[in-house]
Short mmCIF file of C-alpha atoms in Angstrom, two decimals:
data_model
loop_
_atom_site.label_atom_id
_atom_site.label_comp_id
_atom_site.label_asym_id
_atom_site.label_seq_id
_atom_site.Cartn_x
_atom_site.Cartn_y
_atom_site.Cartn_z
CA UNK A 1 -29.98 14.67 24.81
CA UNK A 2 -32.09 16.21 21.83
CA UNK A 3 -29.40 14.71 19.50
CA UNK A 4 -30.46 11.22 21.11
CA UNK A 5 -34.43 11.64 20.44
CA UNK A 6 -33.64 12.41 16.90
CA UNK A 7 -31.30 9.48 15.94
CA UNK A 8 -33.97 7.34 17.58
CA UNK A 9 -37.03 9.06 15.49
CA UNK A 10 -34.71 8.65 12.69
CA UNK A 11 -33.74 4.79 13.45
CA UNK A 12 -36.67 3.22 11.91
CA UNK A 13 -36.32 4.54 8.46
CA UNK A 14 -32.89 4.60 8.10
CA UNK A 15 -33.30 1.02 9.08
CA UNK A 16 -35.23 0.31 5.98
CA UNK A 17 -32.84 2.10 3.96
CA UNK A 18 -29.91 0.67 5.45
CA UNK A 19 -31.28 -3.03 4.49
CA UNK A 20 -32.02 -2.21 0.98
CA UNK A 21 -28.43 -0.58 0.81
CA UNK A 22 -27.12 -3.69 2.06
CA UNK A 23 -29.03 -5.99 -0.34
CA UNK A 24 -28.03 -4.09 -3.48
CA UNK A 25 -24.79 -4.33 -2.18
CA UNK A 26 -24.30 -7.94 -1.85
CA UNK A 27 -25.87 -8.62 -5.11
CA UNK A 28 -23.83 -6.30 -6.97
CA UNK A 29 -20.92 -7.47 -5.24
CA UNK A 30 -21.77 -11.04 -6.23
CA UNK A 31 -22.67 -10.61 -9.65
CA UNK A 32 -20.04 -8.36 -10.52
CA UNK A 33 -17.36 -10.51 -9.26
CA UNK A 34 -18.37 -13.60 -11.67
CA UNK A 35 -18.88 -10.97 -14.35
CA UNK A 36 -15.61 -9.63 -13.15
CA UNK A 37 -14.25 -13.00 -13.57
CA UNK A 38 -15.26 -14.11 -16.91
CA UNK A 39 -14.54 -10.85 -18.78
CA UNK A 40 -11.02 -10.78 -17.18
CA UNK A 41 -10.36 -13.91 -18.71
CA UNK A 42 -12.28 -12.52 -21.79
CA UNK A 43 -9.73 -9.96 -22.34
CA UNK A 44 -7.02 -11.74 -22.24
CA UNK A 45 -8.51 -14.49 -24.65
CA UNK A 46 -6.85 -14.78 -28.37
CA UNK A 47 -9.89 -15.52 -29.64
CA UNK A 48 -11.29 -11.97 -31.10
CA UNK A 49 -15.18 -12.84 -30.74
CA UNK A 50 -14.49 -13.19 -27.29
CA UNK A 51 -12.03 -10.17 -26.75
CA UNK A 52 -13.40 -7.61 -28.65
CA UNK A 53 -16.77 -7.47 -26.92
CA UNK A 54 -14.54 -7.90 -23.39
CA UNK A 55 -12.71 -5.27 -23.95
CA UNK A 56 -15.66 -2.52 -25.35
CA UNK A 57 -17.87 -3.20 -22.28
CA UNK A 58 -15.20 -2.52 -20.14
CA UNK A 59 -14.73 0.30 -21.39
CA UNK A 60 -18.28 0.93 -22.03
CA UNK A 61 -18.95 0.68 -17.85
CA UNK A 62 -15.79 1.63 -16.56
CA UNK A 63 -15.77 4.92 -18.94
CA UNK A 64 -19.32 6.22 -18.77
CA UNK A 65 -20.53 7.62 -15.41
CA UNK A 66 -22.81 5.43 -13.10
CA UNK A 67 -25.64 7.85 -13.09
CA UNK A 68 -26.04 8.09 -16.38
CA UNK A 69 -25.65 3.99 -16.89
CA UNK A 70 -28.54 4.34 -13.94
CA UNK A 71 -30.98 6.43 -15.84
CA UNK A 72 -30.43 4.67 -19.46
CA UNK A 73 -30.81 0.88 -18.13
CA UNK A 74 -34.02 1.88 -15.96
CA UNK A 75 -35.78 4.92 -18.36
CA UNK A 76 -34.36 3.24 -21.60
CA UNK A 77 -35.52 0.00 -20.57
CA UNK A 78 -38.70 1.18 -19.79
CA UNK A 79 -38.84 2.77 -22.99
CA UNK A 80 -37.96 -0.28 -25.38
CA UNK A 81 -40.08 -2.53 -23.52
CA UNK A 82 -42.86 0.12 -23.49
CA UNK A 83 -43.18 -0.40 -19.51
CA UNK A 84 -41.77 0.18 -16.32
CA UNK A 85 -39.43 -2.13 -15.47
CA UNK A 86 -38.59 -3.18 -11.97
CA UNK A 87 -36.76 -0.24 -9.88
CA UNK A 88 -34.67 -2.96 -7.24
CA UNK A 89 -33.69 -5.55 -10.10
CA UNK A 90 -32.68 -2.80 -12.75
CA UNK A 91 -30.67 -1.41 -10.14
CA UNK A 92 -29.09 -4.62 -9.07
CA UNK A 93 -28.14 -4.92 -12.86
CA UNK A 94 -26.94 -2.17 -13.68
CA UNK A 95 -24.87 -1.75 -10.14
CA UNK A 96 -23.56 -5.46 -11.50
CA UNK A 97 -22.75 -4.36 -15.00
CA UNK A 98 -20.57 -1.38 -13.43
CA UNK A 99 -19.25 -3.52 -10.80
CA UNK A 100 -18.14 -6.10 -13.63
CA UNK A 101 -15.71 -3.85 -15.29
CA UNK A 102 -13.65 -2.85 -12.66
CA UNK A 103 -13.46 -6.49 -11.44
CA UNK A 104 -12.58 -7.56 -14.83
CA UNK A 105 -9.73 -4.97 -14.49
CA UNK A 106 -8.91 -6.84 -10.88
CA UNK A 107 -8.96 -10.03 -11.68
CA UNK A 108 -6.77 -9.70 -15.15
CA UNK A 109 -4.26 -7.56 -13.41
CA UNK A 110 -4.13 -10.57 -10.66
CA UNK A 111 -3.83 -13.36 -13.58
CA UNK A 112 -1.20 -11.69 -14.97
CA UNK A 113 0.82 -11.10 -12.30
CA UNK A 114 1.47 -14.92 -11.80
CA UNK A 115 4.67 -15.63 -13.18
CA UNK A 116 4.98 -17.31 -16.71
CA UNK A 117 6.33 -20.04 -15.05
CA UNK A 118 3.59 -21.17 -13.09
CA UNK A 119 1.79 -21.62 -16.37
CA UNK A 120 4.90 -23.42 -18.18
CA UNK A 121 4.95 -25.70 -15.43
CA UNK A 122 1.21 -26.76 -15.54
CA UNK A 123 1.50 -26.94 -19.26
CA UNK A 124 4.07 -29.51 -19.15
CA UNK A 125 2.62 -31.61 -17.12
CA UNK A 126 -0.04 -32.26 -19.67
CA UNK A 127 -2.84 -30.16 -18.44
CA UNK A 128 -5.29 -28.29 -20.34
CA UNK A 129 -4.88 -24.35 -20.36
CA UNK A 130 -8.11 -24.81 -19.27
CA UNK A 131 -6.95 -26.96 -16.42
CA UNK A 132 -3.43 -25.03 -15.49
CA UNK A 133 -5.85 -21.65 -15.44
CA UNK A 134 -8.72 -23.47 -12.67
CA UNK A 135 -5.70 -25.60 -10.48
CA UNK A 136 -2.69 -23.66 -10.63
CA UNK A 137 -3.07 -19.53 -12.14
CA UNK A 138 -6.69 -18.95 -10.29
CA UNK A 139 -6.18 -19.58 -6.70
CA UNK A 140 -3.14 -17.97 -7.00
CA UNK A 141 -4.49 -15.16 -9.00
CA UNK A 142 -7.37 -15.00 -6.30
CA UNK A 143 -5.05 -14.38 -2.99
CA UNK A 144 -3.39 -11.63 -4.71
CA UNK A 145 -6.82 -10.05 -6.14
CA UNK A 146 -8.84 -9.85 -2.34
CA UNK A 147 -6.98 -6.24 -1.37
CA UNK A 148 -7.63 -4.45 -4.89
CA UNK A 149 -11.58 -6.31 -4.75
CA UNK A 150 -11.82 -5.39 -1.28
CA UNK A 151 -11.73 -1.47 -2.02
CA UNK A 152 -14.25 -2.18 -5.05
CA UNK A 153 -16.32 -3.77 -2.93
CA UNK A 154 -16.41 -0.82 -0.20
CA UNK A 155 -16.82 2.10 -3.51
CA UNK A 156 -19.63 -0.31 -4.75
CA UNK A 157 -21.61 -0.29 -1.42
CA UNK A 158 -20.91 3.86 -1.28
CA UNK A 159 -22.25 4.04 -4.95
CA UNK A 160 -25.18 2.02 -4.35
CA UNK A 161 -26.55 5.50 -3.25
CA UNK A 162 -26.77 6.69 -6.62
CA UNK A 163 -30.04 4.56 -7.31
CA UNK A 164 -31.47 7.27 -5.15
CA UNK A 165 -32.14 9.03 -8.38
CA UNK A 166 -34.99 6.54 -9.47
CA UNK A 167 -36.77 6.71 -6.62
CA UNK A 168 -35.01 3.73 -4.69
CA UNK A 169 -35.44 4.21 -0.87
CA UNK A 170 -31.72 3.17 0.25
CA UNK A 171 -30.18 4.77 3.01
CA UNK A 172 -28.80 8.28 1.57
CA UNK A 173 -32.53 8.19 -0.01
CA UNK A 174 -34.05 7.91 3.62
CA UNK A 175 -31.91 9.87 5.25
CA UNK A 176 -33.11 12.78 2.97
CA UNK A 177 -36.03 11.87 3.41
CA UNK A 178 -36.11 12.00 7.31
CA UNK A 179 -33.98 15.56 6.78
CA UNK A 180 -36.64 17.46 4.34
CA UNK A 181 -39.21 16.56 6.92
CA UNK A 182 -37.38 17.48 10.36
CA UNK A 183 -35.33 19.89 8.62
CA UNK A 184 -32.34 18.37 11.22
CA UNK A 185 -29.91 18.17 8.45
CA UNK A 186 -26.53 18.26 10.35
CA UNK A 187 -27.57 15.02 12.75
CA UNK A 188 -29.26 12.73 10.42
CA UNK A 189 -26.87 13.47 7.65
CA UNK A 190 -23.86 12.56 10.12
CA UNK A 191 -25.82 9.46 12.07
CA UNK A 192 -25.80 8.25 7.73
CA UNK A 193 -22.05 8.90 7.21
CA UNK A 194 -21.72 6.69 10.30
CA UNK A 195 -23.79 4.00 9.28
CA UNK A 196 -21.71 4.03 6.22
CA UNK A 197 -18.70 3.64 8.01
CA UNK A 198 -19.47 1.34 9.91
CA UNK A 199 -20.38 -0.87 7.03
CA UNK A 200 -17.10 -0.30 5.16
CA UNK A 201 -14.81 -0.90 7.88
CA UNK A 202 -17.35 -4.57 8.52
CA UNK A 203 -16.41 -5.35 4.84
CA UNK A 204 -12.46 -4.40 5.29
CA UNK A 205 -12.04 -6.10 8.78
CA UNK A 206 -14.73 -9.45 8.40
CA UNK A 207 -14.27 -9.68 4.26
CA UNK A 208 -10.90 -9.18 3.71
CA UNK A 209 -8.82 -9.50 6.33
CA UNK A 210 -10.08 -12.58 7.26
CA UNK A 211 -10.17 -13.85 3.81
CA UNK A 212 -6.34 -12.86 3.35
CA UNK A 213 -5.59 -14.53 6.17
CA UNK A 214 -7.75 -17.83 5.82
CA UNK A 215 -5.75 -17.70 2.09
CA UNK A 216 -2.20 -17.31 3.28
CA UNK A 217 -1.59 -21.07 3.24
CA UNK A 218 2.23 -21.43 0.84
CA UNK A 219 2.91 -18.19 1.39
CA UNK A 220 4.69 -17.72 4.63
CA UNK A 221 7.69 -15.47 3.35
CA UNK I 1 13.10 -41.44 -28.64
CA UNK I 2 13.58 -37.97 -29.96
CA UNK I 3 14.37 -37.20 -33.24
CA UNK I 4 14.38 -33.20 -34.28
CA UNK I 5 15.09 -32.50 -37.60
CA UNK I 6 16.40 -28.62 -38.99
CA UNK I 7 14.81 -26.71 -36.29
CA UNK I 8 14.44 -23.21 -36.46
CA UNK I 9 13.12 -20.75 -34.22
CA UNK I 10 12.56 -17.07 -34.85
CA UNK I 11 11.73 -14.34 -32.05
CA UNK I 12 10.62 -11.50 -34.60
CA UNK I 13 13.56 -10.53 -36.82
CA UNK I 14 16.03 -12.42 -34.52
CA UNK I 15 16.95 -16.31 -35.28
CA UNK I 16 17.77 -17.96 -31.84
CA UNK I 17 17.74 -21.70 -33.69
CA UNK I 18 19.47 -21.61 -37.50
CA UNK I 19 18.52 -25.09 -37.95
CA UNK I 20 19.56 -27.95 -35.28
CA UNK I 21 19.09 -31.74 -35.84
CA UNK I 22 19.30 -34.45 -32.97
CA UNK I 23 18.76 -37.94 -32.19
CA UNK I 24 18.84 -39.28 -28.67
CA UNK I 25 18.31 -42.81 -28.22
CA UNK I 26 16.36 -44.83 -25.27
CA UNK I 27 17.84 -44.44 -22.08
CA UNK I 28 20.54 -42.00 -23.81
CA UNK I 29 21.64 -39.41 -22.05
CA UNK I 30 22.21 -36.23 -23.89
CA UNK I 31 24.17 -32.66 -22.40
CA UNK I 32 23.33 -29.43 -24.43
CA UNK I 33 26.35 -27.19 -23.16
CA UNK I 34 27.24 -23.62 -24.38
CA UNK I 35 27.31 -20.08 -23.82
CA UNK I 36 24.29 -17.69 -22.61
CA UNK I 37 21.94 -16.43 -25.23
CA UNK I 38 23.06 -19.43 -27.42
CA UNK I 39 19.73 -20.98 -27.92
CA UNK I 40 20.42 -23.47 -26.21
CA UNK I 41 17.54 -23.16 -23.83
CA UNK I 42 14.79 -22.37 -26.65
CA UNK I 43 15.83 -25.66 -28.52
CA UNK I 44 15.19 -27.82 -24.82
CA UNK I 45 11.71 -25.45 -24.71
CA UNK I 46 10.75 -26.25 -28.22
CA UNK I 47 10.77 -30.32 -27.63
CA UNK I 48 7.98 -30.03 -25.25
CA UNK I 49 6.55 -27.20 -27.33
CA UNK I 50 7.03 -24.59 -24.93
CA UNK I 51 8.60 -23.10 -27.66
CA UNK I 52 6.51 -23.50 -30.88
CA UNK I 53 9.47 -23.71 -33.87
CA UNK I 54 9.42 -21.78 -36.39
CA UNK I 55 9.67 -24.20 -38.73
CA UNK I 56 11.52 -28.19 -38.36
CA UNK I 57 9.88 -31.30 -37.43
CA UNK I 58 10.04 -32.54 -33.79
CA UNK I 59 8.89 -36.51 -33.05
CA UNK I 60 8.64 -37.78 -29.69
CA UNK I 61 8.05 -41.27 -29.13
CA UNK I 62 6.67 -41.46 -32.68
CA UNK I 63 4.61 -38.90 -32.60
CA UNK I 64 5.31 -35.78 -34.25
CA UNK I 65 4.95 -32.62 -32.08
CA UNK I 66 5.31 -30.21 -34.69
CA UNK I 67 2.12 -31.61 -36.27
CA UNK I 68 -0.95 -29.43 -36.05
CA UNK I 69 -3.67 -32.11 -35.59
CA UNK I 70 -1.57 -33.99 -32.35
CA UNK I 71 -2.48 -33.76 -29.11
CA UNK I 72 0.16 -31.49 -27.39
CA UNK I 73 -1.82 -32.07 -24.21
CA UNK I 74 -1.20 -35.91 -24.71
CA UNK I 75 2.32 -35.99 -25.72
CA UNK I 76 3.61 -33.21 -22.91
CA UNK I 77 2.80 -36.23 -20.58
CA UNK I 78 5.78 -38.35 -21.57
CA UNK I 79 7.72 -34.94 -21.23
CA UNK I 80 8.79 -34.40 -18.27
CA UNK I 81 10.31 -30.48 -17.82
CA UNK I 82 12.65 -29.42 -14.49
CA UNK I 83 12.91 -25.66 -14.93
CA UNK I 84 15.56 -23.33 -13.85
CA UNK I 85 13.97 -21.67 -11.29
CA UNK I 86 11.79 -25.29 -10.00
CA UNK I 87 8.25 -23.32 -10.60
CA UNK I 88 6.87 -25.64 -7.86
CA UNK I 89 3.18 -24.17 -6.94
CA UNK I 90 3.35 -21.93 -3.76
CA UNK I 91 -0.22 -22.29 -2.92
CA UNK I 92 0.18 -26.33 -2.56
CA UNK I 93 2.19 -28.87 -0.28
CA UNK I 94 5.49 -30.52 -1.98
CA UNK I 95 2.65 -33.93 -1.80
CA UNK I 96 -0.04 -31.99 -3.91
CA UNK I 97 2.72 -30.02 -6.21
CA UNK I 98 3.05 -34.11 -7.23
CA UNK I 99 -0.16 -35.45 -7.14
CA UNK I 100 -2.19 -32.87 -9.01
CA UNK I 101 -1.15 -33.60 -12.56
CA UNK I 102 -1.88 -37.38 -12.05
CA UNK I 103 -4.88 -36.79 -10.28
CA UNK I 104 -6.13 -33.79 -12.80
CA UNK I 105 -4.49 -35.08 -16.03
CA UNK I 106 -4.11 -38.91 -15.75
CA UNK I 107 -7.51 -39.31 -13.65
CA UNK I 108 -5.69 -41.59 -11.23
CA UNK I 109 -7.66 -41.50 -7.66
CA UNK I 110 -5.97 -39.92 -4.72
CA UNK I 111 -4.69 -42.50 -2.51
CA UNK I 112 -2.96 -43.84 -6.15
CA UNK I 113 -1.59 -40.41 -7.24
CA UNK I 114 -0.14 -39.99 -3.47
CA UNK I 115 1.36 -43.80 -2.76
CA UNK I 116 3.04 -42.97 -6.18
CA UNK I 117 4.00 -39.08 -4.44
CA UNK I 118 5.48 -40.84 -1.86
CA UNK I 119 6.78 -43.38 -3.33
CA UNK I 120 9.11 -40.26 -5.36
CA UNK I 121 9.85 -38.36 -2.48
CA UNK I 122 11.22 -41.13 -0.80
CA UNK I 123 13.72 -41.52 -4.10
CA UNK I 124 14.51 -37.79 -3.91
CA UNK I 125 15.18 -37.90 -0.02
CA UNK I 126 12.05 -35.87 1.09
CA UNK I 127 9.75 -38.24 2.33
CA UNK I 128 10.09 -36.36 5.36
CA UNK I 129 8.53 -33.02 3.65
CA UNK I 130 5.95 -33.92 1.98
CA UNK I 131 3.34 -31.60 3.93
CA UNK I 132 6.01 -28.72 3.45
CA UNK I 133 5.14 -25.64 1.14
CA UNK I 134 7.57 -24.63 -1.57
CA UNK I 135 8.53 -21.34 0.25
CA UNK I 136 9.51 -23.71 3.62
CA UNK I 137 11.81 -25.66 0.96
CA UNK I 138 15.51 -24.84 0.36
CA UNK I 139 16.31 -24.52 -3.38
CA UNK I 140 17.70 -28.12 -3.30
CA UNK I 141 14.90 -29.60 -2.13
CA UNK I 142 12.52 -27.23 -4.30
CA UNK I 143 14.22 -28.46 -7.27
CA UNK I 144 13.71 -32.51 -6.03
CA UNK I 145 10.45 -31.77 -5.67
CA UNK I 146 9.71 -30.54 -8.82
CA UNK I 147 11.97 -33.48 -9.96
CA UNK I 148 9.67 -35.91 -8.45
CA UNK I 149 7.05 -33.76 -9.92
CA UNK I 150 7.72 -34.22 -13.74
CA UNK I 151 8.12 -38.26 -13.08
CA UNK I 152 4.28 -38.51 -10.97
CA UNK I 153 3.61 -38.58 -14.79
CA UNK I 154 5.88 -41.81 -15.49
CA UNK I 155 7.65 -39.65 -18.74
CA UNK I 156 9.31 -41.61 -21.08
CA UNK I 157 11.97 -38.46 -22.11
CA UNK I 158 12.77 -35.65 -19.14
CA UNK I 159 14.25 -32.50 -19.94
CA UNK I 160 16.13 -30.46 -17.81
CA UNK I 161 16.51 -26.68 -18.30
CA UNK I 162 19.41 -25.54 -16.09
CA UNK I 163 18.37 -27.68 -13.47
CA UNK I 164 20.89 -26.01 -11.16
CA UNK I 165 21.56 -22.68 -12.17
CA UNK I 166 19.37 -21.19 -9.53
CA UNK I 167 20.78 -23.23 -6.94
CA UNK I 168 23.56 -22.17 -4.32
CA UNK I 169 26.66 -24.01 -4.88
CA UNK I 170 26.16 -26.28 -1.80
CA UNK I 171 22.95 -27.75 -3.14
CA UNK I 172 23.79 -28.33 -6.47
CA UNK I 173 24.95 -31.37 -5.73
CA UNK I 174 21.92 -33.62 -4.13
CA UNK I 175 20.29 -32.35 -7.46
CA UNK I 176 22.59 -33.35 -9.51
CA UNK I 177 22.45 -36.85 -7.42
CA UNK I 178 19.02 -37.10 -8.10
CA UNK I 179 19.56 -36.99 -11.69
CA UNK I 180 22.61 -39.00 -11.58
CA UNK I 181 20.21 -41.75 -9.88
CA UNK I 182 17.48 -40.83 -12.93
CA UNK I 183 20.14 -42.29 -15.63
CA UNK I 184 21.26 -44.99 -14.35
CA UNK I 185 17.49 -46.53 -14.18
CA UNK I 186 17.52 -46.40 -17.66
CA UNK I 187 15.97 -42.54 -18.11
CA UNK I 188 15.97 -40.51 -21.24
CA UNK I 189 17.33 -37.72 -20.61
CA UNK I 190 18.25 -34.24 -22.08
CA UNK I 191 20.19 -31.65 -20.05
CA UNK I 192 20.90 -27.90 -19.96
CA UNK I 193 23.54 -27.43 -17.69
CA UNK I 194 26.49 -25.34 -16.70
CA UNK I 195 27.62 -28.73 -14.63
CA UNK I 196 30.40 -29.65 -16.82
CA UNK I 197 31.41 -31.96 -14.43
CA UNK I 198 28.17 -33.83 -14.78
CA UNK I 199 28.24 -33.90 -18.45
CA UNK I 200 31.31 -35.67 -18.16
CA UNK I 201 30.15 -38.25 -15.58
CA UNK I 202 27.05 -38.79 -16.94
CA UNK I 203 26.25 -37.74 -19.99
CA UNK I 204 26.64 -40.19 -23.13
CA UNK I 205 27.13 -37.71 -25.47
CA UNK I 206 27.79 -33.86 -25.71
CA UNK I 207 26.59 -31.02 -27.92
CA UNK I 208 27.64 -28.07 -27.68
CA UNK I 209 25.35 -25.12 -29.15
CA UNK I 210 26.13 -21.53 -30.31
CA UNK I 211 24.56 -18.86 -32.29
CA UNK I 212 21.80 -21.34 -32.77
CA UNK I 213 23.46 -24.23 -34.49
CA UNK I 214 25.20 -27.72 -33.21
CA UNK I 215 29.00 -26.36 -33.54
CA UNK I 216 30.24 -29.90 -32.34
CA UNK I 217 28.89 -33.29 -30.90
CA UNK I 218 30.72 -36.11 -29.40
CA UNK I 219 31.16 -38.08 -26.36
CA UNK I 220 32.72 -36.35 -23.29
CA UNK I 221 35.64 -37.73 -23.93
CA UNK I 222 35.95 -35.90 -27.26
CA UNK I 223 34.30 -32.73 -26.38
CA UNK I 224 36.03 -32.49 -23.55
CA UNK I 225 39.37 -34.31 -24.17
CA UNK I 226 39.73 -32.93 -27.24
CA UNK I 227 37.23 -30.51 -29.14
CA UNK I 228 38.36 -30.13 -32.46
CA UNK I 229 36.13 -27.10 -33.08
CA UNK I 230 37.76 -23.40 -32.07
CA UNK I 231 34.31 -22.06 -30.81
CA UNK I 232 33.90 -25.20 -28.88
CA UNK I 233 37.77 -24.84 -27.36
CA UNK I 234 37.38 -20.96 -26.48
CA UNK I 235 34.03 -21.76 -24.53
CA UNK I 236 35.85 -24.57 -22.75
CA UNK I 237 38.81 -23.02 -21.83
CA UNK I 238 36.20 -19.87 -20.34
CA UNK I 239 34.40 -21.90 -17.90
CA UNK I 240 36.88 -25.04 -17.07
#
């Protein structure tokens, strides 16, 4: 039972790197999903102040790798404000910023798949594109949206392990740690897949699931 | 109640509307027949501006849709539209698909914007469904609901788009009865349809529409009885 004594050794600071895993998760999970949300919309706006710069950070986030948007918000940062800036929050940002471009992606894809009609309908009724969007396209738009957000949501919690690289103690982060000072590489790497696991398939099962089936109201067919 | 005025309507290099003109009365009923791809669909879309014309002038009630500075917003209130294929929304019950637009666009309180729900399904026959979503509907009663829908906003002109194209032939007819009901109160009314039989019944006058242009107008009697226009003859003869 060596394998035992050396998960429990381990437990404490994965512990502290799971939580901060968990926390930058949420966040950019959060914050990405209402940046998600309003660029979406952006790039499908007429109005070209509001689509051009839609569409270019999309493609800014979605088309430039993570690490290096990692190192330029925190080192550039730092260097055009002439000091450090926080390691947590620019991660949270930039995790956000990354996380906002492929939910932009979601949520247009999921506003345009609602039929024309649904639109057409609202309009003639006298509401507001405004108002046909909020009342009738968006909840709509929103069922069909929670598989496709789901899966960013899991790669967004496996990529939060990237912030490793400026120093952030998350839970890849402390369980290299743990391994370059026990040298047990094989059973603390594998006790971290796990705990990675296990978070995914909490997201999959209590997050979307639950939220697919809590939104299947009207759509019994 | 509607006048439009030389309307034409251009999808790129194609013209779908070479100019039409008409002039439906209050409480007129008017019946837009022809054949597919006719335009006769884009001219019902362009009174409520579904359709923006490519050129014409449109007036509503007195006020003139094709105008830039009017408030489409304001004037698509006294329009009701039944589409083709109902475009009731799935994610509400047949009571909310009626109460929203009041509620949302009219600012009427709840309990007002649902007596007056009721109130409609009980004159469509479905006061017994009004917790029912769209998908647990038949077409028939889809299409009643969304019927009882466009009038929640007390329009003083409906239009109907091929109100029962997407129906199956048994249901056609409590739609049709519905609408049969909305003219006799006194409605304004302008009608896609395929129904020829309702035209007849129902209808005060009859245009029939192809390659974009009025090709004849009468009563049913005439159009029907005795079309003097060859186009207007060959169609007939097709799908009577």
């Amino acid at each position: 039972m060596e394998l035992l004594q050396i998960w429990k050794d381990a437990l404490p600071v994965l512990m502290v790197g799971l939580k901060l895993t968990i926390q930058l998760t949420v966040l950019a999970v959060f914050f990405g999903s209402i940046i998600g949300l309003f660029v979406g919309l952006g790039k499908m706006s007429r109005i070209p102040l509001i689509k051009i710069p839609s569409v270019v950070y999309v493609e800014f986030f979605r088309g430039s790798p993570l690490l290096v948007q990692i190192f330029l918000i925190y080192f550039g940062l730092s260097q055009v404000l002439g000091h450090s800036v926080d390691k947590f929050w620019s991660s949270v940002a930039v995790l956000s910023l990354n996380s906002g471009a492929y939910c932009a992606e979601i949520f247009r894809a999921g506003i345009q798949s609602i039929e024309r009609g649904q639109m057409e309908a609202a309009r003639s009724l006298g509401m507001t594109h405004t108002q046909a969007m909020r009342y009738v396209i968006l909840p709509q738009a929103f069922k069909r949206v929670i598989p496709p957000l789901g899966n960013e949501f899991i790669a967004m919690l496996k990529d939060t392990s990237l912030v490793s690289v400026i120093g952030l103690v998350e839970l890849a982060r402390s369980g290299q740690l743990i391994v370059s000072t026990t040298y047990n590489a094989f059973q603390i790497w594998f006790l971290v897949a796990i705990f990675y696991i296990v978070l995914t398939v909490l997201i999959s099962e209590f997050f979307v699931n639950r939220m697919e089936r809590r939104l299947q109201a009207g759509d019994r067919s | 109640m509607i006048v439009a005025k030389n309307v034409h309507k251009s999808f790129g290099h194609l013209e779908v509307l070479r100019g039409i003109d008409l002039h439906v009365k209050e409480q007129e009923v008017v019946v837009i027949i022809g054949p597919s791809g006719s335009g006769k669909s884009t001219f019902l879309r362009c009174l409520n501006l579904l359709e923006e014309p490519t050129s014409g002038e449109i007036i509503i009630d007195g006020m003139c849709l094709t105008d830039k500075t009017s408030d489409i917003n304001k004037i698509r209130q006294n329009v009701g539209m039944v589409f083709q294929r109902f475009n009731l929304f799935p994610h509400k019950t047949a009571l909310e698909n009626i109460t929203l637009a009041p509620i949302k666009v009219k600012g009427l309180t709840e309990n007002e914007a649902i007596a007056i729900a009721r109130d409609l399904l009980g004159k469509v026959g479905l006061q017994d469904k009004e917790s029912s979503y769209p998908d647990q509907l038949s077409g028939g009663q889809q299409q009643r609901v969304a019927i009882a829908r466009a009038l929640a906003m007390k329009p003083k002109v409906m239009l109907f788009d091929e109100p029962t194209s997407a129906l199956d032939p048994e249901m056609v007819g409590e739609v049709l009865a519905v609408m049969k009901d909305l003219a006799r109160d006194g409605m304004t009314m302008v009608v896609v349809t395929h129904e020829m039989g309702f035209a007849r019944e129902v209808g005060d006058r009859v245009l029939f529409i192809d390659e974009g242009k009025v090709i004849e107008e009468g009563t049913p009697e005439q159009i029907f009885g005795n079309p003097q226009n060859e186009r207007t003859r060959s169609f007939l003869n097709k799908i009577l």
